[in-house]
Coordinates of C-alpha atoms in Angstrom, one line a residue:
X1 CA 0.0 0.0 0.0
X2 CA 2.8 2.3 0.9
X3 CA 4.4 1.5 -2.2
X4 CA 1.3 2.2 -4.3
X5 CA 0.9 5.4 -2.5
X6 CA 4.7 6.7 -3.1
X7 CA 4.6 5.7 -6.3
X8 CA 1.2 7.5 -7.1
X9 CA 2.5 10.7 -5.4
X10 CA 5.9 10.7 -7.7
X11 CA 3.6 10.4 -11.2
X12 CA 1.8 13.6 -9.6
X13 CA 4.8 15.4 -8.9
X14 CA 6.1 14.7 -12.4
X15 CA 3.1 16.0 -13.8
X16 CA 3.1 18.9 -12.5
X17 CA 6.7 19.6 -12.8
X18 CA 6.9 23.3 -13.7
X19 CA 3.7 24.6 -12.9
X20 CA 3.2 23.8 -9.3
X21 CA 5.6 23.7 -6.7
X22 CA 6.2 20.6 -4.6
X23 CA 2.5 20.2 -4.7
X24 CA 2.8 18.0 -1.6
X25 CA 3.9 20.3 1.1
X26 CA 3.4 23.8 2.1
X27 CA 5.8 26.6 2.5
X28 CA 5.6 28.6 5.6
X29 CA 6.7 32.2 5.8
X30 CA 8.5 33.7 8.5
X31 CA 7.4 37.1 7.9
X32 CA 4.2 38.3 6.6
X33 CA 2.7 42.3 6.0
X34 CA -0.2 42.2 8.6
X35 CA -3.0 44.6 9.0
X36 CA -4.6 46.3 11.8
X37 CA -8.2 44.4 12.6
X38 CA -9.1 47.7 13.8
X39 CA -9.8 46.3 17.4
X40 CA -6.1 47.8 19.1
X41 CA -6.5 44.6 21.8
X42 CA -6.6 42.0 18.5
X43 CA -3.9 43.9 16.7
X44 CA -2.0 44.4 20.3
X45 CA -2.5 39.9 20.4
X46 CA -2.2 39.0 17.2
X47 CA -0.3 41.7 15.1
X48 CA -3.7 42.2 12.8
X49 CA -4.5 40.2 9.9
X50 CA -1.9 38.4 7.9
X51 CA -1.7 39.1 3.9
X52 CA -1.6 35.9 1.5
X53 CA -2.9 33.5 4.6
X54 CA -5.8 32.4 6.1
X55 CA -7.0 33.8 9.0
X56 CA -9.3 31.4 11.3
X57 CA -11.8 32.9 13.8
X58 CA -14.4 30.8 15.5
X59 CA -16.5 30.8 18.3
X60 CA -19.9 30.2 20.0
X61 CA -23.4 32.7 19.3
X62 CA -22.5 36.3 20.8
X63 CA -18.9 35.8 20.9
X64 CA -18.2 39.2 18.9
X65 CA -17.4 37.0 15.4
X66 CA -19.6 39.9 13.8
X67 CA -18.1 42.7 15.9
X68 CA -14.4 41.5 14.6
X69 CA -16.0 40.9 10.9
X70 CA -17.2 44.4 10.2
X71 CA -14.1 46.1 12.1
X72 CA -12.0 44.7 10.0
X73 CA -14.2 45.4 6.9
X74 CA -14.5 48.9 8.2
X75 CA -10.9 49.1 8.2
X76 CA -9.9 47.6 4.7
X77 CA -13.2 49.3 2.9
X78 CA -12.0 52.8 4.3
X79 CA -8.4 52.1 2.5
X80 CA -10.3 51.8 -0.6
X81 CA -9.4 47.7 -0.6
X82 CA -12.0 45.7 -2.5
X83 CA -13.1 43.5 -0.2
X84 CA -15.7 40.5 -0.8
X85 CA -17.9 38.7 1.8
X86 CA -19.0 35.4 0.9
X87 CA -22.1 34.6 3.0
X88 CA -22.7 30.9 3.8
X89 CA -26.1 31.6 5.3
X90 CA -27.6 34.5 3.9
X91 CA -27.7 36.1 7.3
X92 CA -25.7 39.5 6.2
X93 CA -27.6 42.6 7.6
X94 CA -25.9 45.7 5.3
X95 CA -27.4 48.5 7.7
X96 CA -25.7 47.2 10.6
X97 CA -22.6 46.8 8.3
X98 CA -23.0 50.5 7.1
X99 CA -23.6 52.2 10.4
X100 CA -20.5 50.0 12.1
X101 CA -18.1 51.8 9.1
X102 CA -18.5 50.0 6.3
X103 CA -18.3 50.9 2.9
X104 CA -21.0 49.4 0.9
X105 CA -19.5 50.5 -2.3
X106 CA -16.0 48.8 -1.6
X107 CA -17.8 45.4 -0.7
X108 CA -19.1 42.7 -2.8
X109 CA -21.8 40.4 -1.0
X110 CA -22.3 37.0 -2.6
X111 CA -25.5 35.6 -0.9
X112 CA -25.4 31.5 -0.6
X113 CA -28.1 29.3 0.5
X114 CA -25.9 26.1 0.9
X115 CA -22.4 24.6 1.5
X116 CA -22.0 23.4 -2.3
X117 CA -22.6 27.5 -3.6
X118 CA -20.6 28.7 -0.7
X119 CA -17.2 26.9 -1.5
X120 CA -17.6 27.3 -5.4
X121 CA -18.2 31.1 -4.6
X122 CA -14.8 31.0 -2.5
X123 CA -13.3 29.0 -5.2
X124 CA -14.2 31.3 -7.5
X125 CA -13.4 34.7 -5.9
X126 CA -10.0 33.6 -4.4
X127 CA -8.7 32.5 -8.1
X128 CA -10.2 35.7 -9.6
X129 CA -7.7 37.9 -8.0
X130 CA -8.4 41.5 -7.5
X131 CA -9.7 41.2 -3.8
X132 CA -7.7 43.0 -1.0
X133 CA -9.8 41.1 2.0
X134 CA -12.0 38.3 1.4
X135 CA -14.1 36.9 4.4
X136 CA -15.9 33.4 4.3
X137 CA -18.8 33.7 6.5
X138 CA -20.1 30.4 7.9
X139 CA -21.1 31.3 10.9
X140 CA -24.6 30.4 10.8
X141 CA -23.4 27.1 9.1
X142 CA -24.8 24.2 11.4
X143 CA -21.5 22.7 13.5
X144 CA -22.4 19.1 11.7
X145 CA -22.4 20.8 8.0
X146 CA -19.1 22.1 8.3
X147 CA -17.2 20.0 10.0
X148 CA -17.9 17.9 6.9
X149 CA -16.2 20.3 4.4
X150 CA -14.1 18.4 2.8
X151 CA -10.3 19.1 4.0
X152 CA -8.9 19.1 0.0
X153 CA -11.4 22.7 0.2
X154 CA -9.3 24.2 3.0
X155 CA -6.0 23.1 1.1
X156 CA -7.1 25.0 -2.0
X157 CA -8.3 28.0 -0.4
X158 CA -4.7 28.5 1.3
X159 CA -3.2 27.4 -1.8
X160 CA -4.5 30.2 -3.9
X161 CA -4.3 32.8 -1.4
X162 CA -0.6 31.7 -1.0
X163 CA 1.7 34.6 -2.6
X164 CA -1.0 37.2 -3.2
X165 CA -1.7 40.4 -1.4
X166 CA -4.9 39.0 0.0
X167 CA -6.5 38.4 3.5
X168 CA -8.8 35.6 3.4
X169 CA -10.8 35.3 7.0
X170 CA -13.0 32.2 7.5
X171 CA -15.8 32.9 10.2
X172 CA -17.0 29.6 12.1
X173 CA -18.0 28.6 15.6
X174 CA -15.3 26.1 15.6
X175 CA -12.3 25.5 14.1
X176 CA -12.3 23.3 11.4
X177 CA -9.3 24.2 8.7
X178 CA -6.9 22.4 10.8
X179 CA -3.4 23.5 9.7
X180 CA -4.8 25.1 6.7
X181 CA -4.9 28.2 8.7
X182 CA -2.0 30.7 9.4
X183 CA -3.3 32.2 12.2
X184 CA -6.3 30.8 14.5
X185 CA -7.9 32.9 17.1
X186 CA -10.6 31.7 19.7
X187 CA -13.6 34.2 20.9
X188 CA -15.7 33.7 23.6
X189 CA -18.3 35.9 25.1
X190 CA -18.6 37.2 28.8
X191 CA -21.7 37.9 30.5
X192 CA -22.7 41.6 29.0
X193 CA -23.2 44.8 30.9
X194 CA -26.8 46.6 31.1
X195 CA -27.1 50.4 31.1
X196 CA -27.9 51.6 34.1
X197 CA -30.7 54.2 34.4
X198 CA -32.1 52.6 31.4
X199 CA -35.5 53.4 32.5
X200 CA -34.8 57.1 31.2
X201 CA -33.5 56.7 28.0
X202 CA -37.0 54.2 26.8
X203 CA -39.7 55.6 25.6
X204 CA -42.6 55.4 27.7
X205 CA -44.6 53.1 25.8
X206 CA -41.7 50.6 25.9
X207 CA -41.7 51.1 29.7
X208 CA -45.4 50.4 30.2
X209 CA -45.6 47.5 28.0
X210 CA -42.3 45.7 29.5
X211 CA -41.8 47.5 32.6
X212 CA -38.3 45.6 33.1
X213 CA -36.8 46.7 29.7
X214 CA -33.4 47.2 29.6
X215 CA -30.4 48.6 27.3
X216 CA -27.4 46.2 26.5
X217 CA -24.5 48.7 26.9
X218 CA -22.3 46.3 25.8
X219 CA -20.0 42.8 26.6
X220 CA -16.4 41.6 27.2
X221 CA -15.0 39.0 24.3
X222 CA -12.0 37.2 25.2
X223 CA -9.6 36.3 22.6
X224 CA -6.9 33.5 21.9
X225 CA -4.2 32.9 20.1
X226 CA -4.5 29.2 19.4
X227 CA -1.8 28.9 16.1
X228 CA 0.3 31.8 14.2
X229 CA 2.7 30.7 11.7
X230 CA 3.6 34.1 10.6
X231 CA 5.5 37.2 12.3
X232 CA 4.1 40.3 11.7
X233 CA 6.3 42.5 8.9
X234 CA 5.5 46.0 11.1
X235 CA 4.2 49.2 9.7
X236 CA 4.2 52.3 10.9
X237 CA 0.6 52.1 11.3
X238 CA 1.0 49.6 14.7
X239 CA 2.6 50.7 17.8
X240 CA 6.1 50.0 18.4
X241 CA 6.3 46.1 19.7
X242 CA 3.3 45.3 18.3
X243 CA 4.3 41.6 17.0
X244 CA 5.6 38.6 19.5
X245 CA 8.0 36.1 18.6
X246 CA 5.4 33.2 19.2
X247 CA 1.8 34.6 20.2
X248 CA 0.8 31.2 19.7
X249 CA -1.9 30.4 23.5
X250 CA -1.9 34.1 24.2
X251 CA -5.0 35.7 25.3
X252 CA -6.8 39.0 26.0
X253 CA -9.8 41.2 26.1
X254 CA -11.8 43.7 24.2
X255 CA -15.1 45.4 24.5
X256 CA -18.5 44.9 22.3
X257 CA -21.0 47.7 21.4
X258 CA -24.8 46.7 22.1
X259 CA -25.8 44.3 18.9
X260 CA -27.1 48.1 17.3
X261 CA -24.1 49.5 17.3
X262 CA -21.5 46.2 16.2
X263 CA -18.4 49.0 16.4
X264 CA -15.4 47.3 18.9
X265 CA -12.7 48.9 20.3
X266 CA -10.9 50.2 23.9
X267 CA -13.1 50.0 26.5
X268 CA -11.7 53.7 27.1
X269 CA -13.2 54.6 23.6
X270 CA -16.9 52.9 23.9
X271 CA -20.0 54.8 24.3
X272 CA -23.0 53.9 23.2
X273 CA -25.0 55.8 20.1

C-alpha cells in the first residue's frame, strides 16, 4: 500500500513539474505584511491580519465573530481595498454593516443558500484575483455541515491565497481548517453589561408594556491565540512592539457595542450611540 501510495505521489509530482511547486507540502513564511483588525487589543495579540494567509476565527453565538468581521471590513473598505464577503447563510444585515463603518460600495456580498454554492463562490473569488480582504462567513453554518467540508477545500483555499496580497478570513464557531490556517484565534463571550438608568432613555410606551426593559451597553470578548505561523512585517501604522515572537496560547480582552451599534474597540473609547 505504501508503495502504491509513493509511487502515485511521484507520477503527480512529475506531472506537475513546472507549474506547481512541490505540490505535496506547504511553504511557511517567516514574515508576513499584517494589518490592523481595527480592534487595538486583537492587533495588540495578534499583530492584525496576515496578507496571503488564512485567517481562522471561531467561536460560539455572541462571541463578537460579527463585531471583529465588520471592524475589520471597516478598516480595509475605508483604504479603498476591494473586499468580498461570501455569506454561507444568507444572514448579512448591510445597515448594521454601514452604520458600524463599512463601505457598501468597496464590498461585494455573494448571498449562498448552501455549503455546495458557498465553497464554489470562495473557489471562484480567491482565483479571480483583484480582492484585498476576502471573508468566508459560515457562521450560521450548522456545526455538523461544516465540519464535513471536505479538507482538500481548505487546502485550496490556502493554496491560492498563498503569494497574493490577500486576506482571506474564515468565520466559524469552531475550528475546522486544521493547519490550513496561518493564524487561528478563539472568541468567547462574557456575561454583558446593562445600562444603568435605562428606564430614562425608553420611551414610555416601551416602559409600560415591558416594565423591566433594559439597554445592552455592551459585553467583554475574550480572545486567543490558538496557532500563528507568521511574524508580523511591522508598519508604521501599529505601535512599536506590536508583534511577539510566538503569540501562539496568548490571550486578552476587548469590549463589544450593544448588537445596534456592532463598532469594537478600547473600553476607554466605547460609548453607546
Amino acid at each position: 500500500m505504501a508503495a502504491n501510495f509513493a509511487r502515485l505521489r511521484s507520477q503527480v509530482e512529475l506531472a506537475l513539474a513546472g507549474r506547481v511547486t512541490a505540490p505535496f507540502t506547504y511553504r511557511d513564511r517567516n514574515f508576513a505584511e499584517h494589518v490592523s483588525t481595527g480592534i487595538s487589543e486583537i492587533d495588540l495579540l495578534a499583530g492584525g491580519l496576515p496578507r496571503g494567509a488564512l485567517t481562522e476565527i471561531f467561536g460560539p453565538d455572541c462571541s463578537g465573530r460579527t463585531s471583529l468581521l465588520f471592524s475589520a471590513l471597516s478598516m480595509r473598505t475605508a483604504h479603498l481595498e476591494a473586499c468580498a464577503l461570501i455569506d454561507g447563510c444568507d444572514a448579512f444585515d448591510p445597515h448594521s454593516a454601514e452604520a458600524a463603518g463599512v463601505d457598501l460600495k468597496q464590498l461585494l456580498w455573494v448571498r449562498c443558500k448552501n455549503i455546495q454554492q458557498t465553497l464554489r463562490a470562495t473557489d471562484l473569488l480567491l482565483q479571480s484575483g483583484g480582492f484585498g480582504f476576502i471573508a468566508l462567513d459560515l457562521s450560521d453554518v450548522s456545526r455538523e455541515v461544516a465540519r464535513h467540508i471536505p479538507l482538500d477545500a481548505w487546502f485550496r483555499f490556502r493554496r491560492a491565497v498563498e503569494d497574493t496580497q490577500t486576506i482571506l478570513v474564515v468565520l466559524e464557531q469552531e475550528s475546522n481548517a486544521k493547519t490550513c490556517a496561518s493564524l487561528v484565534l478563539r472568541l468567547e463571550g462574557e456575561p454583558g453589561r446593562w445600562a444603568e438608568n435605562s428606564r430614562q432613555v425608553i420611551s414610555r410606551h416601551a416602559v409600560s408594556s415591558f416594565g423591566l426593559s433594559k439597554l445592552l451597553s455592551g459585553f467583554d470578548v475574550r480572545a486567543e491565540v490558538l496557532r500563528s505561523r507568521v511574524q508580523p512585517v511591522l508598519r508604521t501604522t501599529f505601535r512599536d512592539g506590536l508583534a511577539a515572537a510566538n503569540t501562539s496560547g496568548r490571550s486578552g480582552i476587548f469590549e463589544a457595542h450593544a448588537p445596534w451599534n456592532y463598532s469594537i474597540g478600547a473600553r476607554s473609547e466605547l460609548k453607546p450611540k
